[in-house]
Structure formats: C-alpha cells, structure tokens
XYZ file of C-alpha atoms in Angstrom:
538
model
C -46.245 63.246 -49.570
C -44.466 60.508 -51.538
C -41.894 63.071 -52.692
C -41.217 63.940 -49.066
C -40.802 60.247 -48.218
C -38.485 59.704 -51.191
C -36.373 62.660 -50.121
C -36.376 61.333 -46.539
C -35.120 57.918 -47.660
C -32.549 59.523 -49.961
C -31.281 61.700 -47.115
C -30.799 58.609 -44.981
C -28.624 57.008 -47.655
C -25.901 59.577 -46.971
C -26.119 59.172 -43.185
C -25.379 55.507 -42.731
C -22.063 56.342 -41.114
C -22.627 57.541 -37.563
C -21.355 61.021 -36.677
C -18.107 60.845 -34.757
C -16.438 62.658 -31.877
C -18.090 64.809 -29.245
C -20.657 66.227 -31.687
C -22.249 62.778 -32.024
C -23.143 62.824 -28.327
C -23.802 66.519 -27.641
C -26.078 66.964 -30.655
C -27.428 63.406 -30.611
C -30.856 62.948 -32.153
C -30.539 59.211 -32.769
C -32.666 57.247 -30.301
C -29.912 54.675 -29.683
C -27.294 57.301 -28.806
C -29.716 59.151 -26.510
C -30.693 55.838 -24.896
C -27.003 55.132 -24.250
C -26.528 58.619 -22.745
C -29.495 58.090 -20.411
C -28.163 54.712 -19.271
C -24.652 56.070 -18.626
C -26.048 59.052 -16.709
C -28.304 56.761 -14.658
C -25.427 54.427 -13.799
C -23.268 57.386 -12.764
C -26.027 58.627 -10.468
C -26.514 55.074 -9.151
C -22.852 55.088 -8.097
C -23.167 58.554 -6.503
C -26.342 57.539 -4.645
C -24.598 54.307 -3.656
C -21.667 56.224 -2.179
C -24.094 58.242 -0.050
C -25.709 54.965 1.054
C -22.268 53.615 2.000
C -21.706 56.678 4.185
C -25.121 56.104 5.848
C -24.365 52.427 6.497
C -20.839 53.186 7.715
C -22.301 55.549 10.333
C -24.861 52.929 11.377
C -22.318 50.084 11.567
C -22.245 50.433 15.346
C -23.997 52.560 18.003
C -22.670 56.026 18.761
C -21.648 58.815 16.392
C -18.648 57.637 14.360
C -18.195 59.457 11.075
C -20.877 62.106 10.500
C -22.933 64.401 12.675
C -26.750 64.084 12.692
C -27.196 67.105 10.382
C -24.947 65.601 7.702
C -26.586 62.202 8.232
C -29.987 63.701 7.376
C -28.489 65.362 4.307
C -27.093 61.998 3.193
C -30.431 60.194 3.600
C -32.308 62.966 1.751
C -29.898 63.183 -1.168
C -29.541 59.397 -1.414
C -33.306 59.126 -1.912
C -33.611 62.010 -4.390
C -30.618 60.915 -6.476
C -31.662 57.251 -6.623
C -35.306 57.960 -7.521
C -34.954 60.916 -9.894
C -31.358 60.478 -11.061
C -30.891 56.709 -11.344
C -34.065 54.613 -11.673
C -36.285 56.928 -13.735
C -33.601 57.986 -16.281
C -32.469 54.356 -16.679
C -35.954 53.278 -17.715
C -36.168 56.235 -20.122
C -32.855 54.984 -21.556
C -34.370 51.533 -22.100
C -37.431 53.163 -23.691
C -35.287 55.198 -26.083
C -33.269 52.193 -27.146
C -35.997 49.580 -27.401
C -39.366 51.156 -28.255
C -38.489 52.212 -31.849
C -36.821 48.817 -32.423
C -39.818 46.927 -31.021
C -42.502 48.780 -32.993
C -40.565 49.098 -36.257
C -40.146 52.893 -36.072
C -37.160 54.723 -37.578
C -36.628 56.836 -34.454
C -38.522 58.571 -31.670
C -41.219 61.021 -32.803
C -39.458 64.213 -31.633
C -35.727 63.676 -32.022
C -34.551 67.170 -30.977
C -36.874 67.278 -27.989
C -35.420 63.892 -27.068
C -31.965 65.450 -27.014
C -33.172 68.421 -24.957
C -34.957 66.219 -22.418
C -31.700 64.335 -21.817
C -29.452 67.383 -21.492
C -31.791 68.955 -18.914
C -30.776 66.116 -16.597
C -27.085 67.031 -16.477
C -27.462 70.450 -14.749
C -30.204 68.968 -12.534
C -27.979 66.090 -11.401
C -25.009 68.422 -10.904
C -27.154 70.837 -8.866
C -28.304 68.030 -6.567
C -24.767 66.769 -6.004
C -23.234 70.230 -5.528
C -25.867 71.254 -2.965
C -23.626 69.593 -0.333
C -21.200 72.499 -0.807
C -23.760 75.274 -0.335
C -24.076 77.212 2.958
C -25.725 74.960 5.521
C -25.182 71.850 3.399
C -27.606 69.861 1.263
C -31.379 69.631 1.881
C -32.022 67.482 4.967
C -35.812 67.158 5.029
C -35.996 63.553 3.778
C -36.557 62.709 0.109
C -40.285 63.473 0.596
C -39.351 67.109 1.351
C -42.000 67.490 4.063
C -42.969 70.892 5.404
C -42.270 72.470 7.860
C -38.667 71.163 7.612
C -38.353 72.462 4.042
C -39.346 75.954 5.220
C -36.388 75.964 7.653
C -33.635 74.749 5.262
C -30.819 76.870 3.857
C -30.351 77.994 0.225
C -29.657 74.424 -0.919
C -33.399 73.766 -0.622
C -34.014 76.274 -3.414
C -31.334 74.603 -5.529
C -33.006 71.252 -4.883
C -36.405 72.617 -5.939
C -34.866 74.003 -9.144
C -33.229 70.641 -9.894
C -36.533 68.827 -9.319
C -38.277 71.186 -11.756
C -35.661 70.436 -14.429
C -35.960 66.691 -13.872
C -39.760 66.937 -14.005
C -39.684 68.892 -17.276
C -37.343 66.262 -18.718
C -39.714 63.470 -17.649
C -42.757 65.183 -19.169
C -40.997 65.773 -22.505
C -39.731 62.185 -22.585
C -43.259 60.921 -21.839
C -44.858 62.971 -24.622
C -42.229 61.605 -26.991
C -42.900 57.997 -25.962
C -46.696 58.344 -26.237
C -46.578 59.930 -29.701
C -44.000 57.385 -30.922
C -46.038 54.388 -29.744
C -49.430 55.657 -30.911
C -48.369 57.033 -34.312
C -45.249 55.195 -35.480
C -45.966 51.469 -35.130
C -45.233 49.305 -38.148
C -48.265 48.578 -40.382
C -50.036 45.513 -39.028
C -48.971 46.020 -35.397
C -52.206 46.741 -33.556
C -52.118 47.929 -29.943
C -52.962 44.436 -28.705
C -50.088 42.969 -30.735
C -47.603 45.402 -29.219
C -44.698 44.088 -27.084
C -45.408 44.271 -23.333
C -42.486 46.657 -22.750
C -44.161 49.186 -25.074
C -47.483 48.721 -23.264
C -45.984 49.233 -19.806
C -44.124 52.339 -20.999
C -47.196 53.787 -22.724
C -49.124 53.546 -19.441
C -46.119 54.817 -17.443
C -45.816 57.847 -19.726
C -49.447 58.794 -19.094
C -48.820 58.442 -15.344
C -45.786 60.737 -15.584
C -47.721 63.426 -17.453
C -50.489 63.214 -14.842
C -48.358 63.430 -11.689
C -45.147 65.356 -12.414
C -47.069 68.693 -12.484
C -48.503 67.789 -9.039
C -44.960 67.492 -7.629
C -44.040 70.726 -9.399
C -47.006 72.430 -7.709
C -46.050 71.120 -4.263
C -42.425 72.266 -4.467
C -43.417 75.612 -6.019
C -45.796 76.228 -3.094
C -42.867 75.370 -0.799
C -40.739 77.914 -2.671
C -43.347 80.669 -2.327
C -43.738 79.859 1.373
C -39.977 80.268 1.758
C -39.545 83.529 -0.129
C -42.794 85.204 -1.146
C -44.816 85.407 2.047
C -47.405 82.739 1.297
C -48.535 80.290 3.981
C -49.606 77.153 2.168
C -47.773 74.869 4.600
C -46.782 77.264 7.373
C -49.123 76.945 10.417
C -48.030 80.369 11.691
C -49.832 81.927 8.725
C -52.807 79.576 8.762
C -51.236 76.956 6.481
C -51.306 73.175 6.924
C -48.209 70.948 6.731
C -50.471 67.901 6.257
C -51.765 69.434 3.010
C -48.230 69.116 1.653
C -48.313 65.395 2.448
C -51.586 64.960 0.550
C -50.230 66.771 -2.509
C -46.857 65.016 -2.368
C -48.282 61.508 -2.021
C -50.839 62.117 -4.759
C -47.687 62.370 -6.877
C -45.631 59.934 -4.820
C -47.767 56.845 -5.053
C -48.195 56.796 -8.848
C -44.442 57.553 -8.885
C -43.825 54.171 -7.231
C -45.575 52.491 -10.163
C -43.745 54.708 -12.650
C -40.591 53.068 -11.292
C -41.893 49.479 -11.459
C -44.191 49.205 -14.531
C -41.334 49.367 -17.088
C -39.623 46.647 -15.018
C -42.753 44.507 -15.454
C -42.444 45.063 -19.202
C -38.801 43.948 -19.322
C -39.498 40.820 -17.273
C -42.496 40.020 -19.527
C -40.045 39.671 -22.442
C -37.330 37.723 -20.699
C -39.387 35.013 -18.940
C -41.148 33.879 -22.193
C -37.826 33.925 -24.097
C -36.029 31.617 -21.668
C -39.115 29.448 -21.070
C -39.491 28.978 -24.872
C -43.197 29.833 -24.557
C -45.474 32.730 -25.412
C -46.369 35.013 -22.511
C -49.329 33.509 -20.657
C -52.391 35.787 -20.628
C -51.083 38.727 -22.699
C -54.436 40.584 -22.636
C -54.819 40.137 -18.873
C -51.282 41.550 -18.437
C -52.266 44.665 -20.401
C -55.473 45.135 -18.394
C -53.661 44.460 -15.110
C -51.093 47.151 -15.977
C -53.875 49.638 -16.715
C -55.673 48.681 -13.492
C -52.526 49.243 -11.422
C -52.118 52.678 -13.012
C -55.717 53.716 -12.242
C -55.694 52.325 -8.695
C -52.387 54.074 -7.968
C -54.302 57.377 -7.877
C -56.659 56.322 -5.084
C -54.277 54.895 -2.471
C -51.987 57.848 -1.695
C -53.031 58.403 1.934
C -51.882 54.972 3.088
C -48.607 56.854 3.660
C -50.469 59.079 6.110
C -52.230 56.753 8.566
C -50.496 58.508 11.489
C -51.562 62.055 10.563
C -54.870 61.958 12.450
C -56.952 60.610 9.588
C -60.556 59.678 10.505
C -61.304 55.955 10.728
C -63.479 56.114 7.583
C -60.508 57.474 5.644
C -58.211 54.830 7.089
C -60.615 52.081 6.033
C -60.988 53.456 2.497
C -57.240 53.726 1.910
C -56.598 50.375 3.594
C -59.023 48.510 1.335
C -58.005 50.338 -1.850
C -54.361 49.498 -1.089
C -55.221 45.825 -0.637
C -57.143 45.979 -3.930
C -54.005 46.939 -5.850
C -52.504 43.573 -4.882
C -54.987 41.854 -7.232
C -53.681 43.105 -10.620
C -50.131 42.754 -9.308
C -50.921 39.162 -8.329
C -52.326 38.573 -11.827
C -48.953 39.551 -13.272
C -47.001 37.292 -10.914
C -49.387 34.427 -11.703
C -48.941 35.010 -15.461
C -45.140 34.958 -15.201
C -45.212 31.726 -13.191
C -47.739 30.202 -15.621
C -45.432 31.198 -18.504
C -42.580 29.280 -16.869
C -44.803 26.285 -16.024
C -43.732 23.281 -18.166
C -41.533 25.537 -20.274
C -38.126 24.442 -21.595
C -36.360 26.764 -19.191
C -32.683 27.649 -19.259
C -31.049 29.959 -16.761
C -28.777 32.375 -18.556
C -28.056 35.621 -16.699
C -31.132 37.552 -17.976
C -33.411 34.747 -16.768
C -31.594 34.558 -13.410
C -32.207 38.264 -12.832
C -35.834 37.931 -13.990
C -36.513 35.031 -11.607
C -34.586 36.877 -8.861
C -36.809 39.875 -9.545
C -39.920 37.695 -9.266
C -38.836 36.186 -5.958
C -37.685 39.353 -4.212
C -40.302 41.701 -5.677
C -43.027 39.341 -4.438
C -41.507 39.489 -0.945
C -41.513 43.286 -1.126
C -45.132 43.205 -2.286
C -46.151 41.078 0.700
C -44.526 43.474 3.169
C -46.424 46.275 1.393
C -49.646 44.353 1.921
C -48.802 44.066 5.626
C -48.175 47.835 5.776
C -51.560 48.473 4.141
C -53.274 47.310 7.354
C -53.752 50.593 9.218
C -53.219 49.366 12.832
C -49.998 47.576 11.841
C -48.822 50.538 9.772
C -49.316 52.893 12.733
C -46.832 50.730 14.673
C -44.365 50.404 11.782
C -44.644 53.937 10.359
C -41.195 55.487 9.746
C -39.316 52.419 11.005
C -36.758 50.308 9.196
C -39.560 47.897 8.233
C -40.689 50.531 5.719
C -37.094 51.003 4.520
C -36.822 47.235 3.977
C -40.171 47.164 2.141
C -39.434 49.830 -0.427
C -35.883 48.654 -1.065
C -37.214 45.162 -1.765
C -39.621 46.674 -4.273
C -37.312 49.277 -5.841
C -33.817 47.763 -5.656
C -34.783 44.138 -6.149
C -37.702 45.215 -8.326
C -36.599 48.022 -10.627
C -32.828 47.502 -10.479
C -32.877 43.711 -10.978
C -35.220 44.135 -13.951
C -32.817 46.694 -15.424
C -29.910 44.297 -15.058
C -32.040 41.568 -16.644
C -32.824 43.950 -19.516
C -29.157 44.888 -19.919
C -28.033 41.259 -20.185
C -30.941 40.418 -22.520
C -30.494 43.283 -24.988
C -26.742 43.868 -24.540
C -25.914 41.683 -27.610
C -28.281 43.826 -29.697
C -26.769 47.064 -28.370
C -23.078 46.167 -28.561
C -22.874 43.364 -31.137
C -20.985 41.106 -28.715
C -22.046 38.585 -26.086
C -21.291 39.546 -22.502
C -19.260 37.095 -20.393
C -21.846 34.585 -19.080
C -19.854 33.371 -16.071
C -19.175 36.968 -14.948
C -22.881 37.753 -15.378
C -23.762 34.850 -13.078
C -21.198 35.993 -10.505
C -22.814 39.444 -10.624
C -26.278 37.946 -10.112
C -25.465 35.696 -7.125
C -23.246 38.337 -5.522
C -26.046 40.922 -5.856
C -28.831 38.600 -4.685
C -27.050 37.359 -1.565
C -25.603 40.731 -0.499
C -28.934 42.483 -1.120
C -30.782 40.093 1.174
C -28.037 40.300 3.825
C -28.437 44.103 3.714
C -32.191 44.555 3.739
C -33.725 41.435 5.275
C -32.447 42.275 8.801
C -34.112 45.689 8.479
C -37.524 43.994 8.782
C -36.553 42.833 12.268
C -35.093 46.242 13.170
C -38.389 47.866 12.178
C -40.493 45.319 14.039
C -38.338 45.996 17.117
C -39.070 49.719 16.768
C -35.939 51.267 15.246
C -36.929 54.539 13.541
C -35.396 55.493 10.195
C -33.311 58.634 9.552
C -31.638 58.426 12.988
C -27.860 58.653 13.090
C -27.600 56.749 16.393
C -29.464 53.928 18.108
C -29.420 51.933 21.351
C -27.336 48.802 21.795
C -30.104 46.245 21.154
C -30.132 47.130 17.422
C -26.357 46.771 16.979
C -26.029 43.257 15.517
C -28.582 43.607 12.718
C -27.208 47.047 11.813
C -23.668 45.683 11.576
C -24.932 42.868 9.333
C -26.837 45.319 7.102
C -23.781 47.583 6.774
C -21.511 44.706 5.724
C -24.127 43.468 3.233
C -24.506 46.988 1.827
C -20.769 47.275 1.195
C -20.732 43.980 -0.706
C -23.840 44.931 -2.690
C -22.154 48.172 -3.770
C -18.984 46.318 -4.770
C -21.086 43.921 -6.880
C -22.248 46.867 -9.025
C -18.665 48.120 -9.416
C -17.733 44.580 -10.541
C -20.626 44.648 -13.025
C -19.423 47.902 -14.575
C -15.742 47.030 -14.944
C -15.969 43.315 -15.732
C -19.280 42.969 -17.604
C -20.584 46.283 -19.013
C -17.281 47.953 -19.974
C -15.868 44.986 -21.957
C -19.199 44.663 -23.806
C -19.262 48.407 -24.561
C -15.725 48.137 -25.935
C -16.739 45.227 -28.170
C -14.730 42.597 -26.299
C -16.356 39.185 -26.542
C -17.741 36.687 -29.053
C -19.766 38.257 -31.872
C -23.520 38.144 -31.293
C -25.952 36.835 -33.871
C -29.003 38.867 -34.900
C -31.064 36.709 -32.509
C -28.744 35.185 -29.876
C -31.570 33.838 -27.684
C -33.392 30.770 -28.964
C -36.837 31.679 -27.596
C -36.743 35.467 -28.126
C -39.475 37.038 -30.244
C -39.932 40.594 -31.466
C -38.844 42.981 -34.202
C -35.628 43.917 -32.376
C -34.281 40.419 -33.118
C -34.907 40.806 -36.869
C -32.183 43.449 -37.306
C -28.425 42.721 -37.214
C -26.388 42.918 -33.998
C -25.299 45.583 -33.204
C -28.440 47.395 -34.349
C -27.513 49.704 -37.277
C -27.335 53.443 -36.577
C -30.520 53.907 -38.643
C -32.754 50.882 -38.335
C -36.194 50.883 -39.963
C -35.934 53.446 -42.786
C -38.997 51.808 -44.336
C -41.467 50.354 -41.810
C -41.425 46.538 -41.840
C -44.603 44.815 -43.024
C -45.891 42.444 -40.374
C -47.703 39.150 -40.487
C -51.071 39.882 -38.828
C -51.028 36.676 -36.760
C -47.586 37.221 -35.212
C -45.137 40.094 -35.209
C -42.940 38.490 -37.856
C -41.483 40.492 -40.737
C -42.892 39.336 -44.087
C -41.483 42.066 -46.290
C-alpha cells in the first residue's frame, strides 16, 4: 500500500503544471476544472432561461397579444422552467461542490475523477437538446415544467426529445451525487470527524442522498409518459383506464424534495459567509446539521400540498397541510441560527455578506408565502395564480441564486487569485435586489386578485402590475449581464489586486490554508488537523 502511495505522490510531482489547450477541458479530471466547467455551463443556461423569461415578460407587458401566440407562450414558460431548474441552478451547485468539497475536507480530488468528467459532459447534449426542441415540428414542449399528463400525451416529437434530455440530466445528477457522497465519507482529512465538517459539505451530503432517492422517481414518471405516447400503455391516459392524477403524485414525490435539493446547498454557502463577516463561529452548528437532516426527511411527506385542488379527501388535505407547516420549524431554526450568529458580531458588509443578508431577508419572505400556501383553503383560491409564481421565485431566485452569487464573491479570490472589484460587486447586489423585488413583489397582488399563470393575455385590471413586473424583469436580467462582463470576466482573466491565501479576516476552513489561486493539485498528502478546530498542524 505504501508503495502505491509513494508512486502516487511521485506521479503528482510531474503533473504540477496544468494541462493546456482544449484537452485540459475536454478530458478534465481535476475537480477545479470540472467545477469551473459546471459553473460556466450553468451561467450560460441561466442566460438562455433568462432570455425566455424576457420574452414571457415582454408579451405580458400589456394586455392583448403582442409578440407571441399562446402556443409559443406556453413553450416559453415550459422551457424557461426546465432550463432554469435542471440547466442552471442544479449544475451551478454541483460546480460549487466540485470546487469546494475537496478543498474543505482536505482531499486531493473527487473520489471518481473520470466519472466526474462524464457526468459533466452528459449535460452538454441534454442542454442542447432542450434548447433545440424549439426548432422541432410543432415547437418545444408546452405542458408546463411539471410535464403534466394528459398534455404531455398530446405534444409533438419535441416531448420525446425533452424526456431524453431529462434522462441525461438525471443520470448526470445521480453520478455527481455518488461522487460527492463517496468523497465526503471516505476522503476527509485525518481528524475531521463528521461533526467537525464544514456546513457546505453537510448540506451537500444530505442533498446528494436526496438526489439519489428522487431522480429515479422522475425518470419513472417520464418513462411511463413515453410508453403512454408510443407503446400503447395507459398509465396516465383515462381512455385506457389510466389516471392523470397518478402522474401528479409521482411527479411531486420527486418535485418536492427537488425544491430542497435546490436550496440546501445555498444554506451551506450562507452558513460559511455569515460567520466569516460576523467574526464569530456559526451559532448552533449541531442544530444546523440536524435541521438540515429534518428538512430532507420531511420533504418526502409533503408532496401533495401541490395537489389540494385535485379532489383530495379532507383527511389528506389536513395531513399534508400540517406536515407542510411542520417543515417551517427546522427552516426557522436555520434562520434563527444565522441571525444569532450575526447578533453582537463585528459585522462588515462586503459583497458576499450583502448577498447573504439579502438571501436571508428575501428567502424568509418566500418561506412565509409558502406557509400561507400550505393552508388548504387559501391554497385552493391561489392555486396556479401568480401568487405561486411569486412564492417560488422568492425562494429559488432570491434563495438559490443569491446564495450562489454570495458564494462566488466569497470564494472568487481562492478560485482566481485576484480580488473582484468591490464597488462593482455592490452595484450588482443593489441592482439585483431592487429589480428582483420590483419584478416579483407585484405578482403577489396579481395572484391575490386572481390572475392565473401560464396565460398569454389578461384583462385590463391586471395591466399596471404586469407592466411593473416586466420592467423590473428587464433590469434584473441586465444586472446579471453586468455581473458577467464587469465582475466575473475580469476576475477570470486575473485582472485585479492579488488575493492573499485568506483574504477575509473572519473566514475559517481548510480552503483558506492553501495559496490563492488554489494550486492545480492541492492536498497531495492529507493535512493533519487539530482535533479541537479544523486548523492544519502538520
């Protein structure tokens, strides 16, 4: 065994220079390069999904049909949802996991480097298939991102392309999850017990188990849809004795844990940034770990709160109503812990902290609207209205996306070796925060007034709030373009003051013990840790 290790270390000595040219990226097995590829892919898909959103908001700027017909409008809403969820948010968090988990636990790389490469490259044909489905006969899938039957049974060939793309994305997620679980459980530095692990690693470990549990459920649902379409089965087709509501049960058994898959890694990122800029340890570390696990378990028993209007018996409504309210408790524990961490801390408000506090504020608002929707009689009124659209954008855009931006600004010096431009970062934050709220806050009132979602036209009484939302949406999109060209690109090109190994005064963790930028091969020999704190002692 020692001979193998010696050979391994010796082999690394000849590899300190990174491979160059296109081969470095196509054949990448280094976790940092694959993390970068994931993040670039996710940002590209964010821009594509954003363009579709701009087309939706342009159509809704005023009553009447302006730019697109209702069929194309439904294609835009469907593809916007699919691309943002499966092409932007999930791959971005996998990118963060690839970059940060080995650095945070003192591992040399991810456990399965070639599988890591394969799981990334599966995403390219999947993303391309989704985008190109617009050019297939009959246009892109137009059944909503939930792909409900019986609409999916009536779509053109693009539906099959969409199902194929979803299978590829699901396979990629499962492989990435296996990789993350094995890396965290088997490759931590000596002395780093599970309960000494950074919170980002904890949230991703739990997220990875969720992904492995629910991605096959989605695969089953869309495969049953495929066989209904082409092989004569009648799972969801009432004409053959099938039940469209069964599809909803299967989909939401996947779909609700999926919501937490998209927010738990965000909780992990924020749990690093708030302590760093408060100059305090995270308040209640153990309770944060248990709260994360509780959220994951409870996410499996609340799925039918999406289905209060399907004719569910009152007993079922009560069960799902109360279980949904219950999930607010561990989430509230987290919010309390973050606020308690900031309490009497020596806080400074650099851009990562601004995004983390912005996340806390707006995610909490989104959580409260979710609590309101958990009440069955209210939900029956607000089902499929813009109130629901406002709710999940507050949770996912202001939740997941803000946490990603916070993570980018926080770890950017470690990734690139240079400090981003602080004043531009603050412009990006305030521009994003204000335009986001201008876009989505009016949607609460539209929903309360009864405006249904996925409609290309609406009566005159909804005009003012829709115009406001469309203008806000345009500015929010431009803020992300500004971020790419004036913050991310200069940092990626190495423009800016050189970053120290640990540029943030209050930051703790193994990632701050290595130089900035992090070397191509980091921990060739696992660092030895002080048992009391994750500090390198040898």
